[in-house]
Tab-separated table of C-alpha atoms in Angstrom:
chain	number	residue	atom	x	y	z
A	263	MET	CA	0.000	0.000	0.000
A	264	GLN	CA	2.884	2.368	0.797
A	265	HIS	CA	4.487	1.621	-2.576
A	266	LEU	CA	1.180	2.418	-4.293
A	267	ALA	CA	0.863	5.641	-2.316
A	268	ARG	CA	4.398	6.725	-3.310
A	269	LEU	CA	3.668	5.856	-6.918
A	270	MET	CA	0.409	7.815	-7.015
A	271	THR	CA	2.012	10.853	-5.387
A	272	HIS	CA	4.735	11.002	-8.013
A	273	ARG	CA	4.164	14.136	-10.082
A	274	MET	CA	4.183	12.470	-13.504
A	275	VAL	CA	1.997	9.553	-12.392
A	276	ALA	CA	-0.401	11.971	-10.696
A	277	TRP	CA	-0.800	14.059	-13.859
A	278	ILE	CA	-1.273	10.945	-15.990
A	279	THR	CA	-3.960	9.786	-13.573
A	280	VAL	CA	-5.719	13.162	-13.675
A	281	VAL	CA	-5.680	13.342	-17.474
A	282	THR	CA	-6.878	9.742	-17.792
A	283	VAL	CA	-9.761	10.283	-15.367
A	284	LEU	CA	-10.783	13.493	-17.140
A	285	ALA	CA	-10.676	11.724	-20.523
A	286	ILE	CA	-12.794	8.838	-19.245
A	287	ALA	CA	-15.235	11.262	-17.625
A	288	GLY	CA	-15.499	13.297	-20.839
A	289	ALA	CA	-16.162	10.212	-22.966
A	290	SER	CA	-18.667	8.944	-20.395
A	291	THR	CA	-20.472	12.279	-20.408
A	292	TYR	CA	-20.826	12.064	-24.188
A	293	LEU	CA	-22.180	8.515	-23.932
A	294	ALA	CA	-24.479	9.411	-21.021
A	295	MET	CA	-26.157	12.092	-23.132
A	296	LYS	CA	-27.074	9.409	-25.693
A	297	VAL	CA	-28.405	6.763	-23.317
A	298	GLU	CA	-31.792	5.437	-24.400
A	299	GLN	CA	-34.929	5.719	-22.291
A	300	ASP	CA	-37.286	2.786	-21.817
A	301	ASP	CA	-40.735	3.956	-20.710
A	302	ASP	CA	-42.181	0.472	-20.289
A	303	LEU	CA	-43.589	-0.025	-16.798
A	304	LEU	CA	-42.498	-3.672	-16.904
A	305	ALA	CA	-38.955	-3.058	-18.152
A	306	PHE	CA	-37.460	-3.498	-14.686
A	307	LEU	CA	-38.900	-6.999	-14.259
A	308	PRO	CA	-36.431	-9.890	-14.702
A	309	ALA	CA	-36.486	-10.824	-18.386
A	310	GLY	CA	-35.474	-14.427	-17.685
A	311	ASP	CA	-38.343	-15.140	-15.299
A	312	PRO	CA	-40.778	-17.721	-16.824
A	313	ASP	CA	-43.877	-15.825	-15.653
A	314	VAL	CA	-42.584	-12.567	-17.122
A	315	LYS	CA	-41.791	-14.297	-20.419
A	316	HIS	CA	-45.268	-15.827	-20.527
A	317	PHE	CA	-46.886	-12.473	-19.778
A	318	HIS	CA	-44.958	-10.711	-22.554
A	319	GLU	CA	-45.791	-13.499	-25.007
A	320	LEU	CA	-49.499	-13.179	-24.261
A	321	ASN	CA	-49.304	-9.422	-24.618
A	322	ARG	CA	-47.456	-9.744	-27.934
A	323	ARG	CA	-50.066	-12.132	-29.350
A	324	PHE	CA	-53.300	-10.731	-28.020
A	325	GLY	CA	-52.485	-7.300	-26.605
A	326	GLY	CA	-53.690	-6.260	-23.192
A	327	ILE	CA	-51.702	-3.492	-21.584
A	328	ASP	CA	-50.602	-1.641	-24.736
A	329	VAL	CA	-53.886	0.209	-25.142
A	330	ALA	CA	-54.204	3.975	-24.885
A	331	LEU	CA	-57.648	5.218	-23.889
A	332	VAL	CA	-58.846	8.727	-24.726
A	333	GLY	CA	-62.122	9.998	-23.329
A	334	ILE	CA	-63.695	13.104	-24.853
A	335	ASP	CA	-66.571	14.980	-23.223
A	336	ALA	CA	-68.791	16.893	-25.639
A	337	GLY	CA	-69.755	19.299	-22.868
A	338	LYS	CA	-72.759	20.006	-20.674
A	339	GLY	CA	-75.991	19.943	-22.648
A	340	LYS	CA	-74.166	18.754	-25.796
A	341	SER	CA	-73.958	15.423	-27.584
A	342	VAL	CA	-71.350	13.411	-29.435
A	343	PHE	CA	-73.925	13.079	-32.222
A	344	ALA	CA	-73.682	16.764	-33.127
A	345	PRO	CA	-72.459	17.207	-36.741
A	346	ASP	CA	-69.406	19.251	-35.738
A	347	PHE	CA	-68.332	16.694	-33.115
A	348	LEU	CA	-68.777	13.762	-35.506
A	349	ARG	CA	-66.722	15.498	-38.195
A	350	ARG	CA	-63.956	16.202	-35.685
A	351	LEU	CA	-64.050	12.583	-34.511
A	352	LYS	CA	-63.872	11.311	-38.096
A	353	ALA	CA	-60.843	13.493	-38.866
A	354	ALA	CA	-59.103	12.515	-35.609
A	355	THR	CA	-59.745	8.816	-36.237
A	356	ALA	CA	-58.293	9.017	-39.752
A	357	GLU	CA	-55.168	10.780	-38.471
A	358	LEU	CA	-54.711	8.357	-35.575
A	359	VAL	CA	-54.930	5.383	-37.941
A	360	ASP	CA	-51.920	6.787	-39.819
A	361	THR	CA	-49.984	7.574	-36.629
A	362	ARG	CA	-46.683	5.753	-36.406
A	363	GLY	CA	-46.481	3.264	-33.570
A	364	LEU	CA	-50.192	2.414	-33.522
A	365	ASP	CA	-51.337	-1.016	-34.652
A	366	GLY	CA	-55.017	-0.105	-34.720
A	367	VAL	CA	-57.548	2.528	-33.693
A	368	VAL	CA	-61.202	1.872	-32.868
A	369	THR	CA	-63.587	4.750	-32.221
A	370	LEU	CA	-67.277	5.476	-32.592
A	371	ASP	CA	-66.514	6.551	-36.152
A	372	ASN	CA	-65.077	3.260	-37.429
A	373	VAL	CA	-66.506	0.652	-35.047
A	374	THR	CA	-68.130	-2.252	-36.873
A	375	ASP	CA	-71.884	-2.780	-36.724
A	376	PHE	CA	-73.469	-6.238	-36.686
A	377	VAL	CA	-76.979	-6.682	-38.048
A	378	ALA	CA	-78.884	-9.907	-38.535
A	379	ASP	CA	-79.722	-10.694	-42.174
A	380	LYS	CA	-83.405	-11.620	-41.972
A	381	GLU	CA	-83.699	-12.607	-45.642
A	382	ARG	CA	-80.664	-14.842	-46.158
A	383	GLY	CA	-79.652	-15.469	-42.569
A	384	GLY	CA	-76.307	-14.811	-40.990
A	385	ILE	CA	-74.811	-11.482	-39.993
A	386	ILE	CA	-74.254	-8.309	-42.006
A	387	THR	CA	-71.268	-6.205	-40.971
A	388	GLY	CA	-70.538	-2.615	-41.850
A	389	PRO	CA	-69.607	0.765	-40.393
A	390	LEU	CA	-71.870	1.866	-37.583
A	391	VAL	CA	-71.741	5.607	-38.240
A	392	GLY	CA	-70.588	6.048	-41.835
A	393	ASP	CA	-71.121	9.493	-43.352
A	394	VAL	CA	-72.254	12.307	-41.064
A	395	PRO	CA	-75.972	13.059	-41.620
A	396	LYS	CA	-76.746	16.546	-42.875
A	397	ASP	CA	-80.210	17.034	-41.365
A	398	SER	CA	-81.763	16.635	-37.944
A	399	VAL	CA	-83.811	13.622	-39.029
A	400	GLY	CA	-80.678	11.741	-40.047
A	401	LEU	CA	-78.917	12.691	-36.801
A	402	LYS	CA	-81.835	11.439	-34.712
A	403	ALA	CA	-81.888	8.195	-36.677
A	404	LEU	CA	-78.121	7.779	-36.183
A	405	ARG	CA	-78.411	8.383	-32.452
A	406	LYS	CA	-81.231	5.871	-32.148
A	407	LYS	CA	-79.237	3.308	-34.140
A	408	VAL	CA	-76.060	3.725	-32.081
A	409	MET	CA	-77.797	3.743	-28.713
A	410	ALA	CA	-79.551	0.483	-29.630
A	411	ARG	CA	-76.227	-1.374	-29.882
A	412	ASP	CA	-75.306	-3.042	-26.588
A	413	HIS	CA	-71.665	-3.554	-27.615
A	414	VAL	CA	-71.286	0.187	-28.252
A	415	VAL	CA	-73.171	1.864	-25.397
A	416	GLY	CA	-70.943	2.025	-22.337
A	417	THR	CA	-67.909	1.043	-24.425
A	418	PHE	CA	-67.608	3.686	-27.139
A	419	VAL	CA	-70.299	6.149	-26.076
A	420	SER	CA	-71.754	7.001	-22.684
A	421	ARG	CA	-75.383	6.154	-21.952
A	422	ASP	CA	-76.339	9.821	-22.011
A	423	GLY	CA	-74.593	10.330	-25.364
A	424	ARG	CA	-72.410	13.069	-23.952
A	425	ALA	CA	-68.955	11.417	-24.047
A	426	THR	CA	-67.066	8.995	-26.252
A	427	LEU	CA	-64.036	6.761	-25.801
A	428	LEU	CA	-61.218	6.155	-28.296
A	429	TYR	CA	-59.161	2.935	-28.224
A	430	CYS	CA	-55.610	3.183	-29.588
A	431	PHE	CA	-53.706	-0.114	-29.767
A	432	LEU	CA	-49.923	0.227	-29.757
A	433	ALA	CA	-47.761	-1.893	-32.021
A	434	HIS	CA	-45.689	-4.457	-30.120
A	435	GLY	CA	-42.307	-3.104	-29.150
A	436	GLY	CA	-43.292	0.522	-29.694
A	437	ASN	CA	-42.240	3.406	-27.491
A	438	PRO	CA	-45.220	4.095	-25.157
A	439	ARG	CA	-44.124	7.607	-24.229
A	440	ARG	CA	-43.526	8.699	-27.828
A	441	VAL	CA	-46.793	7.201	-29.074
A	442	ALA	CA	-48.748	8.711	-26.172
A	443	LYS	CA	-47.350	12.121	-27.102
A	444	SER	CA	-48.430	11.635	-30.732
A	445	ILE	CA	-51.943	10.642	-29.641
A	446	ARG	CA	-52.183	13.719	-27.438
A	447	GLN	CA	-51.143	15.987	-30.278
A	448	VAL	CA	-53.774	14.554	-32.627
A	449	VAL	CA	-56.608	14.699	-30.077
A	450	ASP	CA	-55.656	18.191	-28.875
A	451	LYS	CA	-55.559	19.356	-32.478
A	452	HIS	CA	-59.109	18.237	-33.274
A	453	PHE	CA	-60.683	18.771	-29.836
A	454	PRO	CA	-58.880	21.807	-28.378
A	455	THR	CA	-61.836	23.109	-26.342
A	456	HIS	CA	-63.320	19.822	-25.155
A	457	GLN	CA	-62.599	18.105	-21.857
A	458	ARG	CA	-60.190	15.247	-22.528
A	459	TYR	CA	-59.236	12.271	-20.370
A	460	TRP	CA	-56.188	10.032	-20.805
A	461	GLY	CA	-55.820	6.453	-19.618
A	462	GLY	CA	-54.077	3.177	-20.319
A	463	ASN	CA	-50.497	1.975	-19.992
A	464	PRO	CA	-48.895	4.434	-22.502
A	465	PHE	CA	-50.240	7.507	-20.737
A	466	ILE	CA	-49.490	6.065	-17.300
A	467	SER	CA	-45.908	5.300	-18.353
A	468	ALA	CA	-45.477	8.788	-19.812
A	469	TYR	CA	-46.913	10.413	-16.680
A	470	ILE	CA	-44.734	8.406	-14.276
A	471	PHE	CA	-41.586	8.979	-16.330
A	472	ASP	CA	-42.189	12.721	-16.795
A	473	THR	CA	-43.122	13.161	-13.138
A	474	THR	CA	-40.037	11.241	-11.986
A	475	GLN	CA	-37.743	13.272	-14.230
A	476	ARG	CA	-39.324	16.516	-13.057
A	477	ASP	CA	-38.905	15.509	-9.409
A	478	MET	CA	-35.276	14.542	-10.034
A	479	ARG	CA	-34.553	17.897	-11.653
A	480	ARG	CA	-36.192	19.615	-8.708
A	481	LEU	CA	-34.605	17.546	-5.922
A	482	THR	CA	-31.082	17.108	-7.306
A	483	PRO	CA	-29.990	20.761	-6.785
A	484	TRP	CA	-31.288	20.653	-3.200
A	485	ALA	CA	-29.462	17.376	-2.541
A	486	VAL	CA	-26.227	18.838	-3.924
A	487	LEU	CA	-26.697	22.019	-1.867
A	488	ALA	CA	-27.299	20.041	1.324
A	489	MET	CA	-24.185	17.946	0.674
A	490	VAL	CA	-22.096	21.067	-0.003
A	491	ILE	CA	-23.261	22.712	3.226
A	492	VAL	CA	-22.492	19.595	5.289
A	493	MET	CA	-19.022	19.190	3.774
A	494	MET	CA	-18.223	22.879	4.126
A	495	ILE	CA	-19.164	22.725	7.799
A	496	ALA	CA	-17.130	19.539	8.299
A	497	PHE	CA	-14.021	20.435	6.254
A	498	ARG	CA	-14.161	24.242	6.093
A	499	ASP	CA	-12.338	23.960	2.802
A	500	LEU	CA	-13.875	24.828	-0.581
A	501	LEU	CA	-11.263	22.869	-2.537
A	502	GLY	CA	-11.874	19.670	-0.580
A	503	THR	CA	-15.631	20.042	-0.990
A	504	CYS	CA	-15.288	20.518	-4.747
A	505	LEU	CA	-13.013	17.461	-5.005
A	506	ALA	CA	-15.542	15.259	-3.203
A	507	LEU	CA	-18.403	16.482	-5.409
A	508	LEU	CA	-16.295	16.168	-8.559
A	509	SER	CA	-15.267	12.578	-7.843
A	510	THR	CA	-18.885	11.626	-7.165
A	511	SER	CA	-20.022	13.315	-10.379
A	512	PHE	CA	-17.393	11.377	-12.332
A	513	GLY	CA	-18.736	8.142	-10.879
A	514	ILE	CA	-22.295	8.994	-11.920
A	515	VAL	CA	-21.486	9.922	-15.527
A	516	ILE	CA	-19.182	6.898	-15.897
A	517	ALA	CA	-21.943	4.572	-14.646
A	518	ILE	CA	-24.503	6.044	-17.068
A	519	GLY	CA	-21.942	6.070	-19.876
A	520	LEU	CA	-21.298	2.353	-19.327
A	521	MET	CA	-25.040	1.745	-19.604
A	522	ARG	CA	-24.988	3.351	-23.052
A	523	LEU	CA	-21.851	1.416	-23.987
A	524	PHE	CA	-23.469	-1.926	-23.120
A	525	GLY	CA	-26.858	-0.985	-24.613
A	526	GLU	CA	-28.743	-0.794	-21.322
A	527	PRO	CA	-31.569	1.799	-21.358
A	528	ILE	CA	-32.745	3.857	-18.405
A	529	ASN	CA	-36.196	2.748	-17.250
A	530	LEU	CA	-38.618	4.188	-14.716
A	531	VAL	CA	-36.767	2.610	-11.796
A	532	LEU	CA	-33.248	3.559	-12.882
A	533	SER	CA	-34.257	7.185	-13.510
A	534	SER	CA	-33.617	7.899	-9.811
A	535	MET	CA	-30.149	6.320	-9.966
A	536	PRO	CA	-28.125	9.602	-10.247
A	537	VAL	CA	-29.438	10.964	-6.943
A	538	ILE	CA	-28.906	7.625	-5.198
A	539	LEU	CA	-25.360	7.333	-6.567
A	540	PHE	CA	-24.641	10.887	-5.491
A	541	ALA	CA	-25.865	10.235	-1.947
A	542	VAL	CA	-24.052	6.899	-1.615
A	543	GLY	CA	-20.936	7.590	-3.695
A	544	SER	CA	-20.024	10.826	-1.962
A	545	ALA	CA	-19.441	8.930	1.293
A	546	TYR	CA	-16.163	7.432	0.062
A	547	GLY	CA	-14.747	10.794	-0.961
A	548	ILE	CA	-15.784	12.292	2.368
A	549	HIS	CA	-14.042	9.488	4.310
A	550	ILE	CA	-10.814	9.882	2.330
A	551	LEU	CA	-10.817	13.657	2.748
A	552	ALA	CA	-11.616	13.326	6.451
A	553	HIS	CA	-8.607	11.052	6.977
A	554	TYR	CA	-6.475	13.397	4.892
A	555	TYR	CA	-7.400	16.436	6.963
A	556	VAL	CA	-6.794	14.499	10.190
A	557	TRP	CA	-3.340	13.588	8.881
A	558	VAL	CA	-2.634	17.213	7.932
A	559	ARG	CA	-3.652	18.458	11.380
A	560	ARG	CA	-1.517	15.861	13.144
A	561	ARG	CA	1.464	16.697	10.978
A	562	ALA	CA	0.949	20.404	11.611
A	563	ALA	CA	0.797	19.742	15.351
A	564	ASP	CA	3.994	17.686	15.239
A	565	ASP	CA	5.959	20.084	13.047
A	566	PRO	CA	4.282	23.486	12.604
A	567	LYS	CA	7.227	24.942	10.681
A	568	GLU	CA	7.264	22.142	8.106
A	569	ASP	CA	3.543	22.457	7.548
A	570	GLU	CA	3.819	26.223	7.232
A	571	GLY	CA	6.637	25.818	4.706
A	572	GLN	CA	4.525	23.438	2.605
A	573	ARG	CA	1.669	25.906	2.524
């Protein structure tokens, strides 16, 4: 250990160490800025677990959690069967169908109707709404037709005809947060003044991720400030405090940079990792500095002139 200490305190070796650490930290910072984000709520579950594999296989084949739900309220005293609302819904449905990352979209506009064929037997299928009626008689007939369908009422339209629900099915392997943002943009574009409600896994994932990131950005400066105050009180030395914070910061960016290097994304659980690493990793630097300052004080007490000459 003494030989290692003498080696590390050699001027040339010390400068080589400093330059190497700075180079690694710089490269890690570049990689950390490119680390991918995984917004899947289940990304932190063990991929090799048989139950997790079975669950993902079922979801890939039949869907289940990758459904974004959008509720739209026509407003008090209004109806989703109003011509303007139906035209907006038709335009929004057409745009959502072409949205990248969606495997399918089912709304009141394109839901399939099933009618018994009384002449030939069997079932006749076709669009439930079709073209928007132009007169009040046609609108009343459309409302009566829709409200008579048990598979539609309570699923695509409320029983009072005031609200409707849109089902957006994500393609397997898509980015929930990115697709949820695209759905929001389309719905906000066509229904800017209506009350809108968001549900389903994509919106939940986006909300949790955005909220976590916002909390981290808000709490991190306070955590750093608290650590600086504690170290300044303990060491009473700005240089030592900066060294402890700098070494911890290097550890954080190197850890995130290695995640990018090995292709590991940051998920909802790992998004809090920087603050945890900062709180835990700073302890080692504080212990080393504390021992260093104790050694300096003892040496100054033993030989005040030598210490004064070094300063």
